[in-house]
CSV table of C-alpha atoms (C1' of nucleotides) in Angstrom, one decimal:
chain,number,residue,atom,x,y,z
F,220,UNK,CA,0.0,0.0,0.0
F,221,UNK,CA,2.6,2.3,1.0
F,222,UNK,CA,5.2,2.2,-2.4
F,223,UNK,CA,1.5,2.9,-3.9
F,224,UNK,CA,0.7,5.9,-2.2
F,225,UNK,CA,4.6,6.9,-2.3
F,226,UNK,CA,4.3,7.1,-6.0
F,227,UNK,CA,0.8,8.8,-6.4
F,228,UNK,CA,2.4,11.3,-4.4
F,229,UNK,CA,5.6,12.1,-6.8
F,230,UNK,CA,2.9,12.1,-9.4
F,231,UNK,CA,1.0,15.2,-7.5
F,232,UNK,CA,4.1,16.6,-8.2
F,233,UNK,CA,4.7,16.2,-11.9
F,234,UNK,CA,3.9,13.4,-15.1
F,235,UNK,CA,6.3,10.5,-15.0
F,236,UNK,CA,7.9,7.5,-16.6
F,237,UNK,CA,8.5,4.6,-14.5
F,238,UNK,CA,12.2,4.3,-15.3
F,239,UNK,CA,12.1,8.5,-13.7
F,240,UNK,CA,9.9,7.6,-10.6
F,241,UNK,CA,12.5,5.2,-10.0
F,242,UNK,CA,15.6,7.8,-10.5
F,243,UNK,CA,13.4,10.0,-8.0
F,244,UNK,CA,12.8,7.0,-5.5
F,245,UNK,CA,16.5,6.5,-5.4
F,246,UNK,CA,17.5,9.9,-4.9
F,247,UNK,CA,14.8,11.1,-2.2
F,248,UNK,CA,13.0,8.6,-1.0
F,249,UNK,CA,15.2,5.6,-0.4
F,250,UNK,CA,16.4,6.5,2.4
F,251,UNK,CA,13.2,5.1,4.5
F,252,UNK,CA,11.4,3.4,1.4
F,253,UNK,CA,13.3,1.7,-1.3
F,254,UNK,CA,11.6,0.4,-4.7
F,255,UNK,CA,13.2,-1.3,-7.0
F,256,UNK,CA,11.6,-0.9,-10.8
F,257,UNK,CA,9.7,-4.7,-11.5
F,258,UNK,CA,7.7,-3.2,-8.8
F,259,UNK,CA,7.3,0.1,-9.7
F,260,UNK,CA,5.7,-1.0,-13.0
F,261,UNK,CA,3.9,-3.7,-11.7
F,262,UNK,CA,2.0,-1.1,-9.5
F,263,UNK,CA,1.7,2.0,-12.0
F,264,UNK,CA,0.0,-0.9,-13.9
F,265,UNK,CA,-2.4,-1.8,-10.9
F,266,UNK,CA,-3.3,1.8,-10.4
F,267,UNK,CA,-3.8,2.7,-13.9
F,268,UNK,CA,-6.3,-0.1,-13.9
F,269,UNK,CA,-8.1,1.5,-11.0
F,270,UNK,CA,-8.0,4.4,-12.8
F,271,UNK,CA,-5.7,6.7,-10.6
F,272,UNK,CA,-3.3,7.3,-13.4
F,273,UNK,CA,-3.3,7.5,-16.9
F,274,UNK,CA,-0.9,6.9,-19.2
F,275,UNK,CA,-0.1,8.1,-22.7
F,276,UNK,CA,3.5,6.8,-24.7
F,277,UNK,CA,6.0,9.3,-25.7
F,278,UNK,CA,7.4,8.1,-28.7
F,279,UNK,CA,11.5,8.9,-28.6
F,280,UNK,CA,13.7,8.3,-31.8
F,281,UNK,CA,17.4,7.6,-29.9
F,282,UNK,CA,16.2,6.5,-26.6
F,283,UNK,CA,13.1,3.6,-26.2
F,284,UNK,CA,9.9,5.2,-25.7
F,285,UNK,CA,8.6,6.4,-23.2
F,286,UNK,CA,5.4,5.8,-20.9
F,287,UNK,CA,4.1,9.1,-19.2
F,288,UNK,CA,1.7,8.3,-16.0
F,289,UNK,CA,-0.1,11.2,-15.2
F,290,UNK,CA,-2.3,11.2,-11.7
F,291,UNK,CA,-6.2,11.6,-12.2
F,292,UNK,CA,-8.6,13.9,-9.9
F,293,UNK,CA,-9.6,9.9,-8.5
F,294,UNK,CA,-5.8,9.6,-7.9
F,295,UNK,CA,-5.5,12.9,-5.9
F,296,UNK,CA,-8.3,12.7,-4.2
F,297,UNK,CA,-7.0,8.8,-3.1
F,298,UNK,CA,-3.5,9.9,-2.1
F,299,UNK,CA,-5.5,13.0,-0.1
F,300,UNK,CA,-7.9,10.4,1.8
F,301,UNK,CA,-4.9,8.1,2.6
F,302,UNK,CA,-2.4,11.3,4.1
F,303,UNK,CA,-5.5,12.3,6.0
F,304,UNK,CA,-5.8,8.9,7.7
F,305,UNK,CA,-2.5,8.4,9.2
F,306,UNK,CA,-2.3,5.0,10.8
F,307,UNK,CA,-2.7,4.1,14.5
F,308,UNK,CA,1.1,3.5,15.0
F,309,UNK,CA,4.3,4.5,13.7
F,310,UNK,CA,5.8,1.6,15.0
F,311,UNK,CA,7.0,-0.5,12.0
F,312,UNK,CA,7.7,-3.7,11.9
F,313,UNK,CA,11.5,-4.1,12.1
F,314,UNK,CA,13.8,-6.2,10.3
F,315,UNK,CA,17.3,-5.9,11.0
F,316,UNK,CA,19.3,-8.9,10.3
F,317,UNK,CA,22.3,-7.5,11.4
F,318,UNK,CA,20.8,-7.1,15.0
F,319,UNK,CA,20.3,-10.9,14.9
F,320,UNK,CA,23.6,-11.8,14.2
F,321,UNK,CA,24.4,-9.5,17.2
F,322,UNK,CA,22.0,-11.0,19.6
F,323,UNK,CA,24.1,-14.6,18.8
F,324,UNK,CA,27.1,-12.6,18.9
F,325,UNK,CA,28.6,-14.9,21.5
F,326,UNK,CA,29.0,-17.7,18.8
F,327,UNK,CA,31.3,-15.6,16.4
F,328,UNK,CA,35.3,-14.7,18.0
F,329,UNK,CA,36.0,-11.5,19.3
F,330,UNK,CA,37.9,-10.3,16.4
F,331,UNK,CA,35.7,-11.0,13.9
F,332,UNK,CA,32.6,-9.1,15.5
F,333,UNK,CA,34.7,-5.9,16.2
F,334,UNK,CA,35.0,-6.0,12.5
F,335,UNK,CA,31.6,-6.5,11.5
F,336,UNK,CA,31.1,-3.1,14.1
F,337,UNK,CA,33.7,-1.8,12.3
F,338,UNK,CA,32.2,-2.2,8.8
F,339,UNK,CA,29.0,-1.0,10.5
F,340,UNK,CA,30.4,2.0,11.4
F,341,UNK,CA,31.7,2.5,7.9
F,342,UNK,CA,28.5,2.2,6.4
F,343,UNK,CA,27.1,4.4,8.3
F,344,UNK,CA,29.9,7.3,8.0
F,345,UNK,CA,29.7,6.6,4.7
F,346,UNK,CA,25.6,6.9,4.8
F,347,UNK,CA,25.7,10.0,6.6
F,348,UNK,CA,27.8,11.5,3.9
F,349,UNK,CA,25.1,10.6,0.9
F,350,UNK,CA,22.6,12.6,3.2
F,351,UNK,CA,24.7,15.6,3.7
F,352,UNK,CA,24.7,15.8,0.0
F,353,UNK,CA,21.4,15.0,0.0
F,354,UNK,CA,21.2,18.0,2.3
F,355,UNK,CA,22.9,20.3,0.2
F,356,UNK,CA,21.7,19.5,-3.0
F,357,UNK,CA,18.0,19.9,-1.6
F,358,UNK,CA,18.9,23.2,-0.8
F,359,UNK,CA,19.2,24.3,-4.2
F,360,UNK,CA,16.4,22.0,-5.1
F,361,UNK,CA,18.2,20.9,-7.5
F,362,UNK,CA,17.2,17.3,-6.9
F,363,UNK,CA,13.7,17.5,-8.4
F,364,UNK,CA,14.7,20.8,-10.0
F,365,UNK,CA,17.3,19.2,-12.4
F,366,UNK,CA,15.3,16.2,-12.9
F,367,UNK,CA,12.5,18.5,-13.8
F,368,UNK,CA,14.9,20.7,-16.6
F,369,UNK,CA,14.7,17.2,-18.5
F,370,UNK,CA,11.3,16.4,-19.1
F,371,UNK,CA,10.5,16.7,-22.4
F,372,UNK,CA,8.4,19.6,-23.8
F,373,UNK,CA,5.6,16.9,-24.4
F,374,UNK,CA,5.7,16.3,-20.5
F,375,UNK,CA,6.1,20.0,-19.6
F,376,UNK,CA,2.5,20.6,-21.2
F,377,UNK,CA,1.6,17.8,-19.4
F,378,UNK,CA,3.2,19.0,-16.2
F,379,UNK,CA,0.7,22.4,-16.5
F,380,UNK,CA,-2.4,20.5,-16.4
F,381,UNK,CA,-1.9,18.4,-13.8
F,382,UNK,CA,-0.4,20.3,-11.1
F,383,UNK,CA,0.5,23.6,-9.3
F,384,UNK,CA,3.6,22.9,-7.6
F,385,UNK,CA,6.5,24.8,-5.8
F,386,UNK,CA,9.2,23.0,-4.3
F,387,UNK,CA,10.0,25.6,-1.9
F,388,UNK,CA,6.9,24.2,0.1
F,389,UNK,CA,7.9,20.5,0.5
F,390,UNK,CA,11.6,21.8,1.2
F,391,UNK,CA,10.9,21.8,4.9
F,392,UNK,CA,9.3,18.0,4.7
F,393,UNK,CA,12.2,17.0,2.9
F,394,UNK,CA,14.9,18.1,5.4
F,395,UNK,CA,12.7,16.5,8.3
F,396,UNK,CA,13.3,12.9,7.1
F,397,UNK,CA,16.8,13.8,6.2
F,398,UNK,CA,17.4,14.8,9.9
F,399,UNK,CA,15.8,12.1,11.0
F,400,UNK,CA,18.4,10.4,8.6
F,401,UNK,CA,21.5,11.9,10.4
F,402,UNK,CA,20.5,11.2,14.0
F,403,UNK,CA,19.9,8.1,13.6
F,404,UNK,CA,22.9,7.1,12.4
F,405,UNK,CA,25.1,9.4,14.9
F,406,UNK,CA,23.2,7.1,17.4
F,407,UNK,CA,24.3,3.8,15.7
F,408,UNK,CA,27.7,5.0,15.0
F,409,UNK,CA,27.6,5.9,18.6
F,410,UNK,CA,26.6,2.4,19.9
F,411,UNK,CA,28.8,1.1,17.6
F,412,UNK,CA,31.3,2.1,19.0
F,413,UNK,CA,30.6,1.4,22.9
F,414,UNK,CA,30.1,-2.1,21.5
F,415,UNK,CA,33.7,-2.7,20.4
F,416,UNK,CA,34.7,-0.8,23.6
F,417,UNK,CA,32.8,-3.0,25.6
F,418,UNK,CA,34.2,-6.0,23.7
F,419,UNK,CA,37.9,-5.2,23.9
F,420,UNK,CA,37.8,-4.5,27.6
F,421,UNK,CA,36.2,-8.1,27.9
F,422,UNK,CA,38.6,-10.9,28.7
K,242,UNK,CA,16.2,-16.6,5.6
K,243,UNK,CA,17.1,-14.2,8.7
K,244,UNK,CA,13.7,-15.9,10.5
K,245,UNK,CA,14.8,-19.5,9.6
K,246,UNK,CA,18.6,-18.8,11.5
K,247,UNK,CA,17.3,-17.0,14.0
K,248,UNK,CA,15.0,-20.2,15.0
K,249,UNK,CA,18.1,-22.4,14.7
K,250,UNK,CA,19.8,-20.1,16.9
K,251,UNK,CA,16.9,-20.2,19.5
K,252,UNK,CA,17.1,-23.7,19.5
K,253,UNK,CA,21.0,-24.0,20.2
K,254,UNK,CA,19.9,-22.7,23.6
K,255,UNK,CA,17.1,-25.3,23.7
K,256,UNK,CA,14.6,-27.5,22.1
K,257,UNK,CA,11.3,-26.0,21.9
K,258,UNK,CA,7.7,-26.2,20.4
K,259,UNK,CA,6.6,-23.5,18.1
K,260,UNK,CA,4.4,-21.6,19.9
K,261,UNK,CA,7.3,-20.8,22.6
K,262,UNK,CA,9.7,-19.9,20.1
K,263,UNK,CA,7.1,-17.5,19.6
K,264,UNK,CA,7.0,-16.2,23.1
K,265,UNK,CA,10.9,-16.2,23.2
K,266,UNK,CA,10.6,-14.2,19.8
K,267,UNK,CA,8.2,-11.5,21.7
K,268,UNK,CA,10.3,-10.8,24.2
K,269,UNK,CA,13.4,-10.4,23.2
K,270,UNK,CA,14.2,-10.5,19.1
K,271,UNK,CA,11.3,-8.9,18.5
K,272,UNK,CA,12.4,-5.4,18.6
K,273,UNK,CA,14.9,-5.7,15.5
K,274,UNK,CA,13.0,-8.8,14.4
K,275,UNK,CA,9.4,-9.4,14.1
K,276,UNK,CA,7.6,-13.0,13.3
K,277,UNK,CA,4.0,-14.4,13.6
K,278,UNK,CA,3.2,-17.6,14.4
K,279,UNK,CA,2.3,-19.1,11.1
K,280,UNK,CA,5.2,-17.8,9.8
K,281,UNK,CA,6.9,-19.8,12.4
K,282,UNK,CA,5.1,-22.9,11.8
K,283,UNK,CA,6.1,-22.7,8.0
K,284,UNK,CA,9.1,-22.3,8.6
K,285,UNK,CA,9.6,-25.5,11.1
K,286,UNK,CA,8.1,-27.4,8.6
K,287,UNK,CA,10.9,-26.4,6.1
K,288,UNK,CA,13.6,-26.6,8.6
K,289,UNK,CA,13.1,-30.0,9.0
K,290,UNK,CA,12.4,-31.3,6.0
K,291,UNK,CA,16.4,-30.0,5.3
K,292,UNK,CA,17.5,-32.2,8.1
K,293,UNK,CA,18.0,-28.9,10.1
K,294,UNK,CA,15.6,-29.8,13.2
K,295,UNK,CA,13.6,-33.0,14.2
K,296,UNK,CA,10.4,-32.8,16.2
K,297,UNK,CA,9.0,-34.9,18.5
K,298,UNK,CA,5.5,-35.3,19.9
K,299,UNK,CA,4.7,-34.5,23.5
K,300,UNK,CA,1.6,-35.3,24.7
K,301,UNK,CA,-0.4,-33.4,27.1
K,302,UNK,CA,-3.5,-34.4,29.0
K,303,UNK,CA,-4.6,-31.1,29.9
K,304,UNK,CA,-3.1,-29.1,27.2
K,305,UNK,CA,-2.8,-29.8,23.4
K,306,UNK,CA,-0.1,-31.8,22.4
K,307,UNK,CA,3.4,-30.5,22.1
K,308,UNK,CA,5.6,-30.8,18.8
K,309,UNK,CA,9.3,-30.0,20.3
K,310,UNK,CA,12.1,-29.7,17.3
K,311,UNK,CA,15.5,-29.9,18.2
K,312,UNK,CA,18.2,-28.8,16.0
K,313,UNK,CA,20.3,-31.6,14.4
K,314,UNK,CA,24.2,-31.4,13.6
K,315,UNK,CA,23.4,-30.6,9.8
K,316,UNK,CA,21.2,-28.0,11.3
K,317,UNK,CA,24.2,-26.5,14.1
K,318,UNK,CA,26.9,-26.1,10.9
K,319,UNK,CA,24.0,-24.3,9.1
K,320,UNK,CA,23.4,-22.1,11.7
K,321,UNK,CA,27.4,-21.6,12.5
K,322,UNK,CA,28.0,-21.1,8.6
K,323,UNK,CA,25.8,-18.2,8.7
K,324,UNK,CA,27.0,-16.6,11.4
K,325,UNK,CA,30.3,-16.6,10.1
K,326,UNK,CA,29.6,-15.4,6.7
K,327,UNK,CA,28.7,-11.5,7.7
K,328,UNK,CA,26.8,-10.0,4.3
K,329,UNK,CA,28.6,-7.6,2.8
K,330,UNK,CA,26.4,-4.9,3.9
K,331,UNK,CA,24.6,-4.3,7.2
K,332,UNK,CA,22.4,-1.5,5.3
K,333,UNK,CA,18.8,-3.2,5.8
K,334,UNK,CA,16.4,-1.9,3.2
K,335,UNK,CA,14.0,0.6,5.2
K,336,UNK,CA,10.2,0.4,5.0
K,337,UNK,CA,9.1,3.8,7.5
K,338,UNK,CA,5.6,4.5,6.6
K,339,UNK,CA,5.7,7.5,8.4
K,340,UNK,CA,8.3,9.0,7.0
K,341,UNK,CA,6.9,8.9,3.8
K,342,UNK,CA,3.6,10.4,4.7
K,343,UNK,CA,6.2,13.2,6.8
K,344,UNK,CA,7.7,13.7,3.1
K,345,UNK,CA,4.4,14.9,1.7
K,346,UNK,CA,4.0,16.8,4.7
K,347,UNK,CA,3.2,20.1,2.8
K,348,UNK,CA,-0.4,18.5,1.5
K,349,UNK,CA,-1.7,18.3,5.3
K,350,UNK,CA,-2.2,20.9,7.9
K,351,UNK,CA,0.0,21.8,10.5
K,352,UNK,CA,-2.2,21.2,13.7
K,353,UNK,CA,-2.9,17.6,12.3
K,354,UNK,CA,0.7,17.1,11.2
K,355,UNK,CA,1.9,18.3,14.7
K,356,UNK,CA,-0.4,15.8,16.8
K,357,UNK,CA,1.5,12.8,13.9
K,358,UNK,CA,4.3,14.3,15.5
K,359,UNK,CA,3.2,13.9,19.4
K,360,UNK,CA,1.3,10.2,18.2
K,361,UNK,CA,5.0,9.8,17.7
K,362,UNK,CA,7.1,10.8,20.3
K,363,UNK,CA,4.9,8.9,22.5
K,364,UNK,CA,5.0,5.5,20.9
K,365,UNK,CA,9.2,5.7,21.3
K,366,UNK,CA,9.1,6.9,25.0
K,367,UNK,CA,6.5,3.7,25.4
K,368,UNK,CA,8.9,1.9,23.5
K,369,UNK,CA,11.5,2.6,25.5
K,370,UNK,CA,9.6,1.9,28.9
K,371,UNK,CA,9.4,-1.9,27.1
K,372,UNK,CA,12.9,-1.9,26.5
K,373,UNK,CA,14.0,-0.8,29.8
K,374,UNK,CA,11.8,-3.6,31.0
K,375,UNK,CA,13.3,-5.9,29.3
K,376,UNK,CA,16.7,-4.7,30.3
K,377,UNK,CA,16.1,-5.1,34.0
K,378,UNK,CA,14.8,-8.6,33.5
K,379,UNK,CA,17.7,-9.5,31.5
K,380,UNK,CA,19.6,-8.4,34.5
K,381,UNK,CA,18.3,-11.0,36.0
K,382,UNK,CA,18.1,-13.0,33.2
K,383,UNK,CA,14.3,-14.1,33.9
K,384,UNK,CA,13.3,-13.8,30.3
K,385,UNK,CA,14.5,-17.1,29.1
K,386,UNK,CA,15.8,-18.5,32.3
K,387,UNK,CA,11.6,-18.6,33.5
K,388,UNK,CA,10.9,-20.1,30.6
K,389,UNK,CA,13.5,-22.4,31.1
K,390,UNK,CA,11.8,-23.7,34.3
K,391,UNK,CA,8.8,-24.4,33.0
K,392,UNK,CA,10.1,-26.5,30.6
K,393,UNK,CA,9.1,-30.3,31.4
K,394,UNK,CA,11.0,-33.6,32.1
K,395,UNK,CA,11.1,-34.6,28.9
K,396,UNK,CA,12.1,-31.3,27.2
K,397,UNK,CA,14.5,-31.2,29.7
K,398,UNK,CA,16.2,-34.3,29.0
K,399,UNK,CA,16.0,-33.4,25.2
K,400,UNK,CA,18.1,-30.0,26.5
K,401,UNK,CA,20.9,-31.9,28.0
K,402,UNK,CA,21.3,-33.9,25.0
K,403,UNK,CA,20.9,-30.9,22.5
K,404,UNK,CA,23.3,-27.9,24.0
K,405,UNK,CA,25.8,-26.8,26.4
K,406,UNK,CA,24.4,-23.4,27.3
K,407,UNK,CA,24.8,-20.4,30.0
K,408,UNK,CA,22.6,-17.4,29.6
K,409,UNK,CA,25.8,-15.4,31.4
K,410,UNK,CA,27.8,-15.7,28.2
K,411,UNK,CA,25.0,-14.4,26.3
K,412,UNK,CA,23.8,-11.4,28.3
K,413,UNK,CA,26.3,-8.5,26.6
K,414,UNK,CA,24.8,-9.3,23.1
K,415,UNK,CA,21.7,-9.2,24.5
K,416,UNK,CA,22.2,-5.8,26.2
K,417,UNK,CA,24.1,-5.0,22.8
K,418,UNK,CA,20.5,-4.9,21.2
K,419,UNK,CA,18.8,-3.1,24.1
K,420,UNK,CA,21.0,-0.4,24.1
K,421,UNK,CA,20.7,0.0,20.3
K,422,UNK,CA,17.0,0.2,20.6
K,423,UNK,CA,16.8,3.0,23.5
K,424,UNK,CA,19.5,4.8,21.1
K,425,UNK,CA,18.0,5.3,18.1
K,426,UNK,CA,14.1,6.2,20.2
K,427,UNK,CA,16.1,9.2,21.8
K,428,UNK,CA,17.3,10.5,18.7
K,429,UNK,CA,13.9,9.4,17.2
K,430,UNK,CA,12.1,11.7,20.2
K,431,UNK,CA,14.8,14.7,19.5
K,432,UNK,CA,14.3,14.9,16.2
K,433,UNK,CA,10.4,14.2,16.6
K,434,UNK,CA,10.6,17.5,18.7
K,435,UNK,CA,12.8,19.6,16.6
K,436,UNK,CA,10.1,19.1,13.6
K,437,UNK,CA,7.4,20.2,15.9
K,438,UNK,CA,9.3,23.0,17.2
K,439,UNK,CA,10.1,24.2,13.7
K,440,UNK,CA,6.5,23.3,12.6
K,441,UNK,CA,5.1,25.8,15.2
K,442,UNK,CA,7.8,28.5,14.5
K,443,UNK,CA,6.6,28.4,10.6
K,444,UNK,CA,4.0,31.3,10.0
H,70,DA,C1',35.6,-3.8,-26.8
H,71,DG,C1',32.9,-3.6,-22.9
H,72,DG,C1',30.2,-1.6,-19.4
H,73,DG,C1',26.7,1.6,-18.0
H,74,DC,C1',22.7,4.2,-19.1
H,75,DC,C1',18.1,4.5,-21.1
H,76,DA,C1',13.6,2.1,-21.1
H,77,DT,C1',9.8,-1.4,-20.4
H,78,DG,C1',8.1,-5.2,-19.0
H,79,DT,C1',7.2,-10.6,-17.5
H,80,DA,C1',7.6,-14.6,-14.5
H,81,DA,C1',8.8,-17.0,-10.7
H,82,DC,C1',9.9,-17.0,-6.3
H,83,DC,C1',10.3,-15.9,-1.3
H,84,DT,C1',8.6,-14.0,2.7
H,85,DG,C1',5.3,-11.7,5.6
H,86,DT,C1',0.2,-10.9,6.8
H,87,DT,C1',-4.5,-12.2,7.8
H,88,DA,C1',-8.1,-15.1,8.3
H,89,DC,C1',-9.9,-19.5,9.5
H,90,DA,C1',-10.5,-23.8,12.2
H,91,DT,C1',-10.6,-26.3,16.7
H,92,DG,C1',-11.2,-26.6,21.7
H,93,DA,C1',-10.0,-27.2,26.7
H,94,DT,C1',-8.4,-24.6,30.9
H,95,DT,C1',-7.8,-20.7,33.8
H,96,DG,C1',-8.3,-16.2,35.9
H,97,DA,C1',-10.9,-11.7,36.3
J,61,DT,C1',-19.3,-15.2,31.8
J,62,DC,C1',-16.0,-13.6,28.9
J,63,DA,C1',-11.5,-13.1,27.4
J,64,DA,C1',-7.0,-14.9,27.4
J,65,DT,C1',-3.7,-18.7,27.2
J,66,DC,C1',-2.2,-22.9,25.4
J,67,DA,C1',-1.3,-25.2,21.0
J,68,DT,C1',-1.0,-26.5,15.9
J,69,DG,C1',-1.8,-25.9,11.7
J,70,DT,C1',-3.8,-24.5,6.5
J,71,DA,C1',-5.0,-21.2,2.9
J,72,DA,C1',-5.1,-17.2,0.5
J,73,DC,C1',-3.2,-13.0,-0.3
J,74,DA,C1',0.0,-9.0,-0.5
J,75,DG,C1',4.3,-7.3,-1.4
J,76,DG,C1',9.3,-7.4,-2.2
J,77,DT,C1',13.3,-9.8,-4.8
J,78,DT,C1',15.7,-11.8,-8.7
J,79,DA,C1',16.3,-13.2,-13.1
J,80,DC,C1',15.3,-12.8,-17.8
J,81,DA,C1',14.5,-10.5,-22.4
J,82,DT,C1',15.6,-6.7,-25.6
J,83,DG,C1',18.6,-3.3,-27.9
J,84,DG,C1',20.6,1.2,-29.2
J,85,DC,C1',23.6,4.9,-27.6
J,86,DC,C1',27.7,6.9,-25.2
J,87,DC,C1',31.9,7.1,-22.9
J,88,DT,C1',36.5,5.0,-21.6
DNA sequence: AGGGCCATGTAACCTGTTACATGATTGA
DNA sequence: TCAATCATGTAACAGGTTACATGGCCCT
């Protein structure tokens, strides 16, 4: 349901290809919901059929065609209902396999578990960094903004009809689940850390 | 395949039936690693029909019978070969819900948004009440060690046969996980604040 | 010459979720 | 008396993952 609702929102904000959605997903969203294409088409094709989005193909000479999804007034007024009803709980299901491997953590040598903090660590150093360019880029909005000089003239007249959009509105949004991004892993790297502490004090 | 090694592992401790892997899965992977029953049952099935576990029936007079699997030594190299081969990345694919309905935060209003917010800050500082539950009873190791006890004769028996176990050795991974969890709910509730904060500072 | 990008899709598979079925015992 | 616990499973469904198919263009 979500990845359904993630991408009737992106098309709120302008027509799209499925190949694009996903360049988009990759870039923004990711970071807390990640799509990989099979899917992506499998559900424009689903929601097309329910007749939140319509599509029309852009015929290209050098590059395949194209298929533009455009959101329908049914489609807003969907993605509008399910905002509106936020769930009960926040609390998502979690599935961390490297916690598991932690929790049996006494099975493995020393050694070899300081490294796999280690290479935790890295990760998230590493992850931190893609946000704070994340960060800045959003701040020139030239994420979206960029993406958006491409579309085609064809898509830019398609663009007009279907939405009024500023991205200086969604800019504050946007840094929320970056920050949200950043602390969380300055808490990992944290505990990270304590961990191999805690492990090369042990006998 | 994280679910099917993280039953194995249980069951290095100690044979058990389904439903009280379930328990054991409640209170103490659950936080990084959520399973239902069903899903538990399937995956016994499949376990043993590799030769990983073999189940026994216990009969009950009072109760419904038990089926009690205890892992084999096919089932113990498995379980040990997985350990030992870390994935190359701990970066778990994320699935937040919230967060993506936070990203298209500009299409609801800012009261409603705000009390998302405060739905949210008080699910983590619950969530950490249950954590620091679980960390006092892991001082004490009750969690599995009472379950433990009410084990019967004949699982007992089984146990002796099937592992050489002390919950001591296991407590600092444990308590590895714990701390992880109350962690990453701070920085959840700091950064939950921060957005409201901002939220009510915007005109 | 070879890999990566553009671009769309299908099919099979794996895993997680929900609902159903059954039924005795125990505590509030 | 009503809900919860104990206890095991099946079936259907939803959603995410992987592999396959196709093929030109562009850069190194």
């Amino acid at each position: 349901m979500t990845l359904r609702y993630a991408i009737l929102g992106l098309l709120t904000y302008a027509p799209m290809n499925g190949y694009y959605l996903k360049k988009i997903f990759d870039t923004s969203i990711n970071h807390f919901w990640s799509a990989n294409l099979s899917q992506i088409y499998r559900e424009l094709g689903a929601l097309e059929h329910k007749g939140f989005v319509r599509s029309k193909v852009l015929p290209q000479d050098d590059r395949p065609d194209k298929r533009i999804y455009c959101i329908t007034d049914e489609g807003k007024k969907a993605f509008a209902g399910w905002l509106e009803e936020f769930p009960e709980t926040s609390v998502t299901p979690k599935r961390d396999e490297f916690m598991v491997r932690i929790f049996f953590g006494s099975k493995l040598d020393k050694e070899k578990l300081i490294g796999q903090f280690q290479k935790f660590i890295d990760e998230r150093e590493k992850g931190k960094l893609y946000i704070e360019a994340l960060q800045n880029e959003s701040k020139t909005y030239s994420g979206l903004k960029n993406a958006d000089k491409k579309l085609s003239e064809f898509e830019k007249s398609l663009k007009e009809r279907c939405d009024d959009f500023s991205f200086e509105k969604e800019m504050p949004y946007w840094s929320f689940t970056l920050k949200r991004a950043v602390y969380t892993s300055d808490a990992s790297i944290k505990w990270a850390k304590e961990c191999i502490r805690e492990l090369e004090k042990q006998p």
